[in-house]
Coordinates of C-alpha atoms and ligand atoms in Angstrom, one line a residue:
M960 CA 30.6 -4.9 1.9
A961 CA 28.2 -2.4 0.7
E962 CA 27.5 0.8 2.7
A963 CA 24.9 0.8 5.3
E964 CA 22.5 2.9 4.9
N965 CA 20.8 2.9 7.7
F966 CA 20.7 1.7 11.7
I967 CA 19.7 -1.7 10.8
Q968 CA 22.5 -2.1 8.3
Q969 CA 25.1 -0.8 10.2
I970 CA 24.0 -3.9 12.8
I971 CA 24.2 -6.3 10.0
E972 CA 27.5 -5.3 8.9
D973 CA 28.8 -5.8 12.2
D974 CA 27.8 -9.1 12.3
L975 CA 29.0 -10.4 9.4
R976 CA 32.6 -8.6 10.0
S977 CA 33.0 -10.3 13.8
G978 CA 31.9 -13.8 11.9
K979 CA 28.9 -14.2 14.1
I980 CA 27.0 -15.0 10.8
A981 CA 28.1 -15.8 8.0
S982 CA 25.0 -14.7 5.6
V983 CA 22.5 -12.7 6.4
Q984 CA 18.9 -14.9 5.9
T985 CA 15.3 -12.2 6.7
R986 CA 11.4 -13.0 6.4
F987 CA 8.7 -11.0 5.1
P988 CA 6.1 -12.7 7.6
P989 CA 2.3 -11.4 6.9
E990 CA -0.6 -12.4 9.1
P991 CA -2.9 -14.2 5.9
N992 CA -5.8 -11.8 7.1
G993 CA -6.7 -9.4 4.2
Y994 CA -4.2 -8.2 1.9
L995 CA -1.0 -6.0 1.6
H996 CA -0.8 -2.2 1.9
I997 CA 1.9 0.1 1.3
G998 CA 2.7 -0.4 4.9
H999 CA 3.9 -3.5 4.0
A1000 CA 5.7 -2.9 1.2
K1001 CA 8.0 -0.3 3.8
S1002 CA 8.4 -3.9 5.6
M1003 CA 9.3 -6.2 2.3
F1004 CA 11.9 -3.3 1.1
V1005 CA 13.2 -3.6 4.3
N1006 CA 13.7 -7.4 4.0
F1007 CA 13.5 -8.0 1.0
G1008 CA 15.6 -5.6 0.1
T1009 CA 18.0 -5.5 2.9
A1010 CA 19.1 -9.3 2.0
E1011 CA 18.8 -8.6 -1.2
K1012 CA 22.3 -5.7 -0.3
Y1013 CA 23.8 -8.5 1.4
G1014 CA 23.6 -11.4 -0.7
G1015 CA 21.8 -13.4 1.4
K1016 CA 18.1 -14.7 1.7
C1017 CA 14.3 -13.7 2.4
N1018 CA 11.3 -15.8 3.3
L1019 CA 7.8 -15.3 2.6
F1020 CA 6.6 -16.7 6.2
F1021 CA 2.9 -16.8 7.2
D1022 CA 2.5 -16.2 10.5
D1023 CA -1.0 -18.5 10.3
T1024 CA -1.1 -19.2 14.7
N1025 CA -4.7 -17.4 14.1
P1026 CA -7.0 -20.4 12.2
S1027 CA -10.3 -17.9 12.4
K1028 CA -9.2 -15.1 10.4
E1029 CA -7.4 -17.0 7.8
K1030 CA -8.1 -17.4 4.5
T1031 CA -6.4 -18.8 1.2
E1032 CA -7.8 -16.4 -1.2
Y1033 CA -5.3 -13.6 0.8
V1034 CA -2.2 -16.1 0.7
D1035 CA -2.9 -15.5 -2.9
A1036 CA -3.0 -11.8 -3.1
I1037 CA -0.6 -11.5 -0.9
K1038 CA 2.3 -13.9 -2.9
R1039 CA 0.7 -11.6 -6.0
D1040 CA 1.5 -8.3 -4.2
I1041 CA 5.4 -9.6 -3.3
R1042 CA 5.5 -10.4 -7.3
F1043 CA 4.2 -7.1 -7.7
L1044 CA 7.0 -5.0 -6.7
G1045 CA 9.7 -8.1 -7.9
Y1046 CA 10.6 -9.3 -4.8
E1047 CA 11.3 -13.1 -4.6
W1048 CA 11.3 -15.4 -1.7
A1049 CA 13.5 -17.9 -1.1
K1050 CA 11.0 -20.1 0.7
E1051 CA 7.6 -20.3 0.8
C1052 CA 6.4 -21.3 4.5
Y1053 CA 3.7 -21.1 7.3
A1054 CA 4.1 -20.9 11.0
S1055 CA 1.6 -24.1 10.6
D1056 CA 4.5 -26.3 9.1
F1057 CA 6.0 -26.1 11.8
F1058 CA 3.2 -26.9 14.3
D1059 CA 4.7 -30.2 15.2
T1060 CA 8.2 -28.8 16.5
I1061 CA 6.3 -26.3 18.6
Y1062 CA 4.6 -28.2 20.1
E1063 CA 7.5 -30.5 21.3
F1064 CA 8.8 -27.4 22.4
A1065 CA 6.4 -26.8 24.4
E1066 CA 6.5 -30.4 26.7
K1067 CA 10.5 -29.5 26.8
L1068 CA 9.7 -26.0 28.1
I1069 CA 7.5 -27.9 30.8
V1070 CA 9.4 -30.7 31.5
D1071 CA 12.4 -28.5 32.0
G1072 CA 10.0 -27.2 35.4
K1073 CA 9.2 -23.7 32.8
A1074 CA 5.8 -23.8 31.3
F1075 CA 2.3 -24.7 33.5
V1076 CA -0.8 -25.4 32.5
C1077 CA -3.1 -23.1 33.8
D1078 CA -6.8 -23.0 34.8
L1079 CA -7.7 -19.5 35.3
S1080 CA -9.9 -17.4 32.5
A1081 CA -8.7 -15.1 30.2
E1082 CA -10.4 -12.7 31.9
E1083 CA -8.9 -14.0 35.5
I1084 CA -5.4 -14.0 33.8
K1085 CA -6.1 -10.1 32.8
A1086 CA -7.4 -9.7 35.9
T1087 CA -4.4 -10.8 37.8
R1088 CA -1.3 -9.8 35.4
G1089 CA -0.9 -6.6 37.6
T1090 CA 0.0 -2.7 36.3
L1091 CA 3.3 -0.7 34.8
T1092 CA 3.6 0.2 38.5
E1093 CA 2.1 -3.0 40.4
P1094 CA 3.6 -6.4 40.3
G1095 CA 1.1 -9.2 39.2
Q1096 CA -0.1 -12.2 41.2
E1097 CA 0.9 -15.9 40.7
S1098 CA -1.9 -18.2 39.0
P1099 CA -2.9 -21.0 41.5
Y1100 CA -1.8 -23.3 39.1
R1101 CA 1.8 -22.4 38.8
N1102 CA 2.9 -24.8 40.8
R1103 CA 1.6 -28.1 39.0
S1104 CA 4.0 -31.0 38.9
V1105 CA 5.9 -31.8 35.8
E1106 CA 3.7 -34.9 35.3
E1107 CA 0.3 -33.7 36.1
N1108 CA 1.1 -30.5 33.8
L1109 CA 1.9 -32.8 30.6
T1110 CA -1.0 -35.1 31.0
L1111 CA -2.9 -31.8 31.0
F1112 CA -1.0 -30.3 28.1
R1113 CA -1.1 -33.8 26.8
E1114 CA -5.4 -33.3 26.9
M1115 CA -5.5 -30.3 26.2
K1116 CA -4.3 -30.9 22.5
A1117 CA -6.5 -34.2 22.4
G1118 CA -9.1 -32.2 22.5
K1119 CA -10.7 -32.8 26.2
Y1120 CA -11.1 -28.9 27.1
A1121 CA -13.3 -26.2 25.8
D1122 CA -12.5 -23.5 24.2
G1123 CA -10.5 -20.7 27.0
E1124 CA -10.7 -23.9 29.9
K1125 CA -7.3 -24.1 30.1
C1126 CA -3.7 -22.4 28.4
L1127 CA -0.1 -22.9 28.8
R1128 CA 1.3 -20.4 30.2
A1129 CA 5.6 -19.7 30.6
K1130 CA 6.7 -19.7 34.4
I1131 CA 9.0 -16.5 33.6
D1132 CA 8.1 -13.3 36.4
M1133 CA 5.1 -12.2 37.6
A1134 CA 7.2 -9.7 38.6
S1135 CA 8.8 -8.2 36.0
P1136 CA 8.9 -4.5 35.1
N1137 CA 8.2 -5.8 31.2
V1138 CA 4.0 -6.5 31.7
N1139 CA 4.9 -9.7 28.1
L1140 CA 7.3 -11.4 30.8
R1141 CA 4.0 -12.3 33.6
D1142 CA 3.5 -15.8 32.5
P1143 CA 2.7 -14.8 29.2
V1144 CA -0.1 -17.2 27.0
I1145 CA 2.3 -19.5 24.5
Y1146 CA -0.8 -21.6 23.9
R1147 CA -4.0 -21.9 23.9
I1148 CA -7.3 -24.0 23.4
L1149 CA -9.0 -23.0 20.3
H1150 CA -11.5 -25.5 18.0
A1151 CA -11.5 -24.2 15.0
T1152 CA -10.8 -25.3 11.6
H1153 CA -7.3 -23.6 10.1
H1154 CA -6.8 -23.1 6.1
R1155 CA -3.9 -25.5 6.1
T1156 CA -3.8 -27.7 9.1
G1157 CA -7.8 -28.7 9.1
D1158 CA -8.8 -30.1 12.3
K1159 CA -5.8 -32.1 12.9
W1160 CA -5.2 -29.2 16.0
C1161 CA -7.2 -27.4 18.4
I1162 CA -4.6 -25.8 20.8
Y1163 CA -2.3 -22.8 18.6
P1164 CA 1.0 -21.5 19.9
M1165 CA 0.4 -17.6 20.3
Y1166 CA 2.3 -15.5 18.1
D1167 CA 5.0 -13.8 21.0
Y1168 CA 5.9 -17.9 21.5
A1169 CA 6.1 -19.2 18.0
H1170 CA 7.8 -16.5 16.2
P1171 CA 11.0 -17.0 17.9
I1172 CA 10.7 -21.2 17.2
C1173 CA 9.5 -20.1 13.4
D1174 CA 12.7 -17.4 13.2
Y1175 CA 14.7 -19.9 14.5
L1176 CA 13.5 -23.0 12.2
Q1177 CA 14.1 -20.9 8.9
G1178 CA 17.7 -19.9 10.4
V1179 CA 16.7 -16.7 10.1
T1180 CA 19.4 -14.3 11.2
H1181 CA 18.0 -10.6 11.6
S1182 CA 13.8 -11.0 12.6
L1183 CA 13.1 -7.7 10.7
C1184 CA 10.0 -6.2 12.8
T1185 CA 7.8 -3.0 13.8
L1186 CA 8.2 -0.9 17.2
E1187 CA 5.2 -2.0 18.4
F1188 CA 7.0 -5.2 19.0
E1189 CA 10.2 -3.8 21.2
D1190 CA 8.9 -4.8 24.5
H1191 CA 8.1 -7.8 24.0
R1192 CA 11.9 -8.1 22.2
P1193 CA 12.7 -9.8 25.7
L1194 CA 9.6 -13.0 25.8
Y1195 CA 11.5 -13.3 22.1
D1196 CA 15.3 -13.7 23.8
W1197 CA 13.4 -15.3 26.3
V1198 CA 11.6 -18.4 24.4
G1199 CA 15.8 -18.8 22.2
I1200 CA 17.5 -19.2 25.5
N1201 CA 15.4 -21.4 27.0
L1202 CA 15.1 -23.5 24.1
G1203 CA 18.8 -23.6 23.7
F1204 CA 18.4 -21.9 20.0
D1205 CA 22.3 -21.1 19.0
P1206 CA 22.9 -19.7 17.5
K1207 CA 20.0 -17.4 18.4
P1208 CA 18.2 -15.1 16.0
R1209 CA 18.1 -11.3 17.3
Q1210 CA 14.9 -8.9 16.8
I1211 CA 15.3 -5.6 15.8
E1212 CA 12.9 -3.1 15.3
F1213 CA 11.8 -0.1 12.8
A1214 CA 9.5 2.3 12.7
R1215 CA 6.2 2.2 10.7
L1216 CA 5.4 3.7 8.1
N1217 CA 1.9 5.5 8.8
V1218 CA 0.8 8.3 6.2
T1219 CA -1.6 11.1 6.1
N1220 CA -5.4 11.1 4.6
L1221 CA -3.9 6.5 4.0
V1222 CA -5.6 3.9 7.2
M1223 CA -3.5 1.7 7.5
S1224 CA -4.7 -1.2 9.2
K1225 CA -5.9 -4.6 7.7
R1226 CA -8.7 -5.1 10.0
Y1227 CA -10.4 -1.5 8.9
L1228 CA -9.6 -1.5 4.8
K1229 CA -11.8 -5.0 5.2
K1230 CA -14.3 -3.3 6.9
L1231 CA -14.2 -1.4 4.3
V1232 CA -14.7 -3.6 1.7
E1233 CA -17.4 -5.6 3.8
D1234 CA -19.2 -2.8 4.3
G1235 CA -19.8 -1.8 0.5
S1236 CA -17.4 1.4 0.6
V1237 CA -15.0 1.0 -1.8
H1238 CA -15.3 -1.9 -4.8
G1239 CA -13.3 -4.2 -3.4
W1240 CA -9.7 -5.1 -2.0
D1241 CA -8.5 -3.5 -5.1
D1242 CA -10.1 -0.6 -5.9
P1243 CA -7.8 2.4 -7.3
R1244 CA -8.6 4.5 -3.9
M1245 CA -7.6 2.1 -1.7
P1246 CA -3.7 2.4 0.1
T1247 CA -3.2 -2.2 -0.2
L1248 CA -0.6 -2.8 -3.1
A1249 CA -3.6 -4.4 -5.1
G1250 CA -5.9 -0.9 -5.1
L1251 CA -2.2 1.2 -5.9
R1252 CA -1.5 -1.3 -8.4
N1253 CA -5.1 -1.0 -10.5
R1254 CA -4.5 3.0 -9.3
G1255 CA -2.0 2.6 -12.6
I1256 CA 1.0 3.3 -9.6
P1257 CA 4.1 1.2 -10.7
A1258 CA 5.8 -1.0 -8.3
E1259 CA 8.9 1.1 -9.5
A1260 CA 7.7 4.3 -8.3
I1261 CA 5.9 2.5 -4.8
K1262 CA 10.0 0.9 -4.4
D1263 CA 11.4 4.6 -5.0
F1264 CA 9.2 6.3 -1.6
C1265 CA 10.6 3.4 0.6
S1266 CA 13.7 4.0 -0.1
R1267 CA 13.5 8.2 0.0
I1268 CA 11.6 8.1 3.6
G1269 CA 14.6 5.9 4.8
V1270 CA 14.6 3.4 7.9
A1271 CA 14.1 5.4 11.2
K1272 CA 13.5 4.0 14.8
A1273 CA 10.9 6.6 15.8
N1274 CA 7.4 6.6 14.7
S1275 CA 6.1 9.8 12.2
E1276 CA 4.4 9.6 10.0
C1277 CA 4.4 11.0 6.5
E1278 CA 2.8 13.6 4.0
I1279 CA 0.2 11.9 1.3
S1280 CA 1.9 14.6 -0.8
Y1281 CA 5.0 13.5 -0.6
F1282 CA 4.3 10.2 -2.3
E1283 CA 2.6 11.7 -4.7
A1284 CA 5.0 13.6 -5.5
V1285 CA 7.0 10.5 -6.1
V1286 CA 4.3 8.7 -7.7
R1287 CA 4.8 12.2 -10.2
D1288 CA 8.3 12.5 -10.5
Y1289 CA 8.2 8.8 -11.5
L1290 CA 5.7 9.2 -14.1
N1291 CA 7.1 12.7 -15.6
A1292 CA 10.1 11.0 -16.3
H1293 CA 8.3 7.7 -18.2
A1294 CA 4.4 8.4 -19.3
P1295 CA 4.0 9.7 -22.8
R1296 CA 1.6 12.2 -23.5
A1297 CA -2.0 12.6 -24.8
M1298 CA -4.5 14.7 -24.8
A1299 CA -8.4 14.7 -23.6
V1300 CA -11.1 17.0 -22.9
T1301 CA -12.6 16.3 -19.6
D1302 CA -15.5 18.8 -19.9
P1303 CA -15.8 19.3 -23.5
L1304 CA -17.1 22.4 -24.9
K1305 CA -17.3 23.0 -29.0
L1306 CA -14.9 25.1 -31.0
T1307 CA -14.9 26.1 -34.4
I1308 CA -12.4 27.7 -36.8
T1309 CA -14.5 29.2 -38.9
N1310 CA -11.7 30.1 -41.7
Y1311 CA -10.2 26.7 -41.4
E1312 CA -10.9 24.0 -44.1
G1313 CA -10.3 20.1 -44.1
S1314 CA -8.1 18.3 -41.6
E1315 CA -4.5 18.0 -40.9
E1316 CA -2.0 16.1 -38.9
V1317 CA 0.5 17.8 -36.2
D1318 CA 3.0 16.7 -34.7
F1319 CA 2.6 15.8 -31.2
E1320 CA 5.9 14.9 -28.9
I1321 CA 5.1 12.2 -26.4
N1322 CA 7.7 13.0 -23.8
Q1323 CA 9.8 16.2 -23.7
T1324 CA 11.4 15.0 -20.8
D1325 CA 12.6 12.0 -22.6
G1326 CA 14.8 13.1 -25.7
N1327 CA 14.1 10.1 -27.3
A1328 CA 10.6 10.0 -26.9
G1329 CA 10.3 11.6 -30.5
T1330 CA 6.4 12.4 -31.6
R1331 CA 3.4 11.0 -33.0
K1332 CA 1.0 12.5 -35.6
V1333 CA -2.8 14.2 -33.8
P1334 CA -4.7 15.0 -36.4
F1335 CA -6.6 17.7 -36.4
S1336 CA -9.4 19.9 -37.7
G1337 CA -11.6 22.7 -37.6
E1338 CA -14.6 21.3 -35.2
L1339 CA -12.7 20.2 -32.2
F1340 CA -13.9 20.0 -28.3
I1341 CA -11.8 22.2 -25.6
E1342 CA -12.1 22.1 -21.9
R1343 CA -15.3 23.9 -20.5
S1344 CA -12.7 25.4 -17.7
D1345 CA -10.3 27.1 -20.9
F1346 CA -12.7 29.6 -21.9
S1347 CA -14.3 32.2 -20.1
L1348 CA -16.8 34.9 -21.3
D1349 CA -16.5 36.9 -18.1
P1350 CA -12.0 36.2 -17.8
P1351 CA -10.3 37.8 -14.8
P1352 CA -7.2 40.1 -15.2
K1353 CA -4.7 38.0 -16.6
Y1354 CA -6.8 35.2 -18.0
Y1355 CA -4.8 34.4 -20.8
R1356 CA -6.6 31.3 -22.2
G1357 CA -10.2 31.1 -24.2
R1358 CA -12.1 34.5 -24.2
I1359 CA -13.5 37.0 -26.9
G1360 CA -10.7 38.9 -28.6
G1361 CA -8.3 36.9 -27.6
Y1362 CA -5.4 34.8 -29.2
V1363 CA -4.9 31.6 -27.4
R1364 CA -2.4 28.4 -28.5
L1365 CA -4.0 25.2 -29.2
K1366 CA -1.2 22.8 -27.6
N1367 CA 1.5 21.7 -31.0
A1368 CA -1.4 23.0 -33.6
Y1369 CA -2.4 26.8 -34.2
I1370 CA -2.8 30.0 -32.6
V1371 CA -6.3 30.7 -32.7
R1372 CA -8.7 34.4 -31.6
C1373 CA -12.2 33.8 -30.4
D1374 CA -15.0 35.6 -32.0
E1375 CA -18.1 34.4 -30.7
A1376 CA -19.5 32.7 -27.3
V1377 CA -23.0 30.5 -28.5
T1378 CA -24.7 30.4 -25.1
D1379 CA -28.2 28.7 -24.9
E1380 CA -31.2 29.9 -23.0
N1381 CA -29.4 30.1 -19.9
G1382 CA -27.1 32.1 -20.7
N1383 CA -24.2 29.1 -20.7
V1384 CA -21.6 29.1 -23.2
T1385 CA -22.3 26.0 -26.5
E1386 CA -20.3 27.1 -28.2
V1387 CA -17.5 28.5 -29.1
K1388 CA -16.5 30.1 -33.1
A1389 CA -13.2 31.4 -33.6
T1390 CA -10.7 32.1 -36.6
Y1391 CA -7.3 30.7 -36.7
L1392 CA -3.4 32.1 -37.9
P1393 CA -2.7 29.7 -41.0
E1394 CA 1.3 30.9 -40.3
S1395 CA 1.0 29.9 -36.8
R1396 CA 1.2 26.4 -37.1
S1397 CA 3.2 25.1 -34.0
G1398 CA 7.3 24.8 -35.5
S1399 CA 6.9 27.1 -38.0
D1400 CA 5.0 30.4 -36.6
T1401 CA 5.8 33.3 -38.6
S1402 CA 2.5 34.9 -37.6
G1403 CA 4.6 37.3 -35.2
V1404 CA 1.0 36.9 -32.9
K1405 CA 2.7 36.2 -29.3
A1406 CA -0.2 34.1 -27.5
K1407 CA 0.0 33.6 -24.1
G1408 CA -1.7 31.1 -22.6
V1409 CA -2.0 27.3 -24.4
I1410 CA -5.0 24.9 -23.8
H1411 CA -5.6 21.6 -25.3
W1412 CA -7.6 19.8 -27.4
V1413 CA -9.0 16.9 -29.7
D1414 CA -10.2 16.4 -33.3
A1415 CA -14.5 16.3 -32.8
N1416 CA -14.3 14.3 -35.7
S1417 CA -12.2 11.8 -35.1
C1418 CA -12.0 12.1 -30.7
K1419 CA -13.8 9.2 -29.0
D1420 CA -16.2 9.0 -25.9
V1421 CA -14.4 8.6 -22.5
E1422 CA -15.4 7.8 -19.1
I1423 CA -12.9 9.6 -16.8
R1424 CA -12.5 8.9 -13.1
R1425 CA -11.0 10.7 -10.4
Y1426 CA -10.3 10.2 -7.0
E1427 CA -9.9 12.1 -3.7
H1428 CA -8.8 10.3 -0.5
L1429 CA -10.4 7.4 1.2
L1430 CA -10.0 9.8 4.5
R1431 CA -10.5 13.4 4.7
D1432 CA -7.5 15.9 5.8
A1433 CA -5.7 16.1 9.1
D1434 CA -8.0 18.8 11.0
Y1435 CA -10.1 15.5 11.4
A1436 CA -7.0 14.1 13.1
G1437 CA -7.6 12.0 16.6
Q1438 CA -11.2 11.7 16.0
D1439 CA -12.3 7.6 14.7
F1440 CA -11.1 6.8 10.9
S1441 CA -15.3 6.0 10.4
E1442 CA -15.8 9.5 10.8
R1443 CA -12.4 11.0 8.7
M1444 CA -14.7 8.9 5.7
N1445 CA -14.6 11.3 2.5
E1446 CA -18.0 9.8 1.1
D1447 CA -17.4 11.2 -2.4
S1448 CA -14.2 10.3 -3.3
E1449 CA -15.5 8.9 -6.8
H1450 CA -16.1 11.2 -8.8
I1451 CA -17.0 9.7 -12.7
L1452 CA -16.9 12.8 -16.3
L1453 CA -17.2 12.6 -19.8
G1454 CA -15.4 13.9 -21.8
K1455 CA -13.5 13.5 -25.1
A1456 CA -9.9 11.4 -26.0
E1457 CA -8.0 11.5 -28.9
P1458 CA -8.1 8.4 -31.4
Y1459 CA -4.8 7.3 -30.3
L1460 CA -5.8 6.1 -26.5
A1461 CA -8.9 4.0 -27.9
T1462 CA -5.8 1.9 -29.3
A1463 CA -2.9 2.1 -26.9
E1464 CA -2.6 -1.0 -25.1
E1465 CA -4.0 -1.7 -22.1
G1466 CA -3.4 -0.1 -18.5
T1467 CA -0.4 2.2 -20.2
A1468 CA -0.1 5.1 -17.9
F1469 CA -0.4 8.5 -19.8
Q1470 CA 0.1 12.0 -18.8
L1471 CA -3.5 13.7 -19.9
M1472 CA -2.1 17.3 -20.7
R1473 CA -2.1 20.1 -18.4
T1474 CA -4.7 17.1 -16.4
G1475 CA -2.9 14.6 -14.8
Y1476 CA -1.5 11.2 -15.0
Y1477 CA -4.4 8.4 -15.9
K1478 CA -4.2 5.1 -16.6
K1479 CA -6.1 3.7 -20.0
C1480 CA -8.3 0.6 -19.9
T1481 CA -11.4 -0.6 -21.4
E1482 CA -14.3 -2.0 -19.8
N1483 CA -17.2 -3.3 -21.9
G1484 CA -16.1 -2.2 -24.7
K1485 CA -16.0 1.4 -23.1
L1486 CA -13.0 3.4 -23.0
V1487 CA -11.9 4.4 -19.2
L1488 CA -9.2 6.4 -17.9
S1489 CA -8.6 6.8 -14.5
E1490 CA -7.1 8.9 -12.3
I1491 CA -3.4 8.3 -10.9
V1492 CA -2.2 11.2 -9.8
S1493 CA -3.3 14.8 -10.3
L1494 CA -0.2 17.0 -12.0
K1495 CA -0.7 19.7 -9.4
D1496 CA 2.2 18.5 -6.9
N1497 CA 0.4 20.3 -3.3
F1498 CA 3.9 19.3 -1.4
N1499 CA 5.9 21.9 -0.1
K1500 CA 9.2 21.0 -0.5
Ligands
ATP1180 P1 -2.1 -4.6 10.1 O1 -2.7 -3.7 11.5 O2 -2.8 -3.4 8.8 O3 -3.0 -5.9 10.0 P2 0.3 -5.7 10.7 O4 1.0 -5.6 11.6 O5 -1.3 -6.7 12.0 O6 -0.6 -4.9 9.9 P3 1.4 -8.1 9.3 O7 0.3 -8.9 8.7 O8 1.1 -9.1 10.9 O9 -0.3 -6.5 9.6 O10 2.5 -8.3 9.4 C1 3.2 -8.7 8.3 C2 4.9 -7.9 8.5 O11 4.3 -6.1 7.9 C3 5.0 -6.8 9.6 O12 6.4 -7.6 9.9 C4 5.1 -6.0 10.2 O13 5.1 -5.5 11.6 C5 4.7 -5.2 9.2 N1 4.0 -3.8 9.1 C6 2.7 -3.8 8.9 N2 2.0 -2.1 8.7 C7 3.3 -2.0 8.3 C8 3.3 -0.3 8.5 N3 2.4 0.8 8.4 N4 4.8 0.0 8.2 C9 5.6 -1.1 8.3 N5 6.3 -2.4 7.8 C10 4.3 -2.9 8.9
MG1181 MG1 -0.4 -8.8 12.9

């Protein structure tokens, strides 16, 4: 048997070894009320990953018990995002597929004296629920006869009552120390059109009641969910025991993924989309899987992150810089290198004539990646921040009288800076050392600094997009998400890129030398380089 990597796998191995189960069946249970986010990637990693590991199966189960918030658009988006991560579900099913059986089970509970129709309003139920230290009060409708309950429940189903006028409650224990067992509501009246069952139903089962039934009907052996459901497990088990489920699925809870600077709530993400704070669910700043994909973050890096953070029993918060470090690790190994200048400054080499091509290493961490040719001439663009008229100590980039190496090409000495009427540098004039060509340098000159450049005669205009986190740092912690919003998280720059980038395959992730990882795309004929992650590593290992 494979070796258990966490407490869930340990439980599964014990169940397999003892013969309690013959094979593993899990399910990934999104509610189709928004797009999946990186927290869901962890849930998929646990559900799909664990089934995969033990040769079992994982279903895609849409929890669509809440008709007013659910949409087919979300169902499609969810499937796209699961496929993006490379997972395959055994079966696609919906809570609504099981509505008939869920209803029949409710009648069975009524017949067995374990459920009753209650006329209290939602507020009255809440007010009589008791507290953590005090028991609740029994409903005056608790002792209705089986016949009366059946009649009323069927009338609820037939549409005789208005929303909230009645509900069906499990008859458990109003004095239970677990509030979830105090006669919880298991069916409510809701005259709403459901995205799959249309107007067939005007009563809908509550999540806590429907979920164990759906798990059982799918043959789920282990129902893996997040910690907030721990207190609901006694109810999950109550449903299974009282409906005589054999074998009874087992619910196991694990810690949610929380990441600093990221909002992980569909409700809030939806608000950002609706109020126009972002360009859509797939905005590259969004922590949705659609956003991460659009950002250019490879699925492998997301899965690697989920694997590295592990599966724990206690909630914690992960630093966003850790996620970025994992993405950087992956891209460092896989992304080809290229050159682009984000804030161009003209560099003219006064003693250079003509043009040539220099060899450029495609990826120095990948020994087999090879080289490609990059055009070079006496007219270049360099990064404005790579030249200083007033260099601080230890500044080894462009400075008057100083030597600097142009990456993969020659060493140049900056001789003169042309300035405008405001004193801003508009052009740098330099001379190059012909014997200093990279790979065959016999100049004897040591240049401490190395800078990137592009050939002014062949380069392309490029729109460069840079991003900051949508949420500001932890010193804002405790404040509402909306107060932590970073209003200025997208920056557009106009730069120059080597011509190769214009013809490179769409969507490729590049390491722009000394700048960061960027995704190449073309929008309305315009070359765009969009930041995936910067090169700077903020993560303190
Ligand atoms: P949200 O609050 O973002 O809407 P949710 O829990 O309501 O999240 P569901 O669609 O119900 O979203 O979630 C599907 C599955 O993904 C559930 O099993 C849920 O526990 C799990 N999940 C959701 N968020 C996270 C997270 N941050 N970390 C791990 N698992 C998560
Ligand atoms: Mg939910």
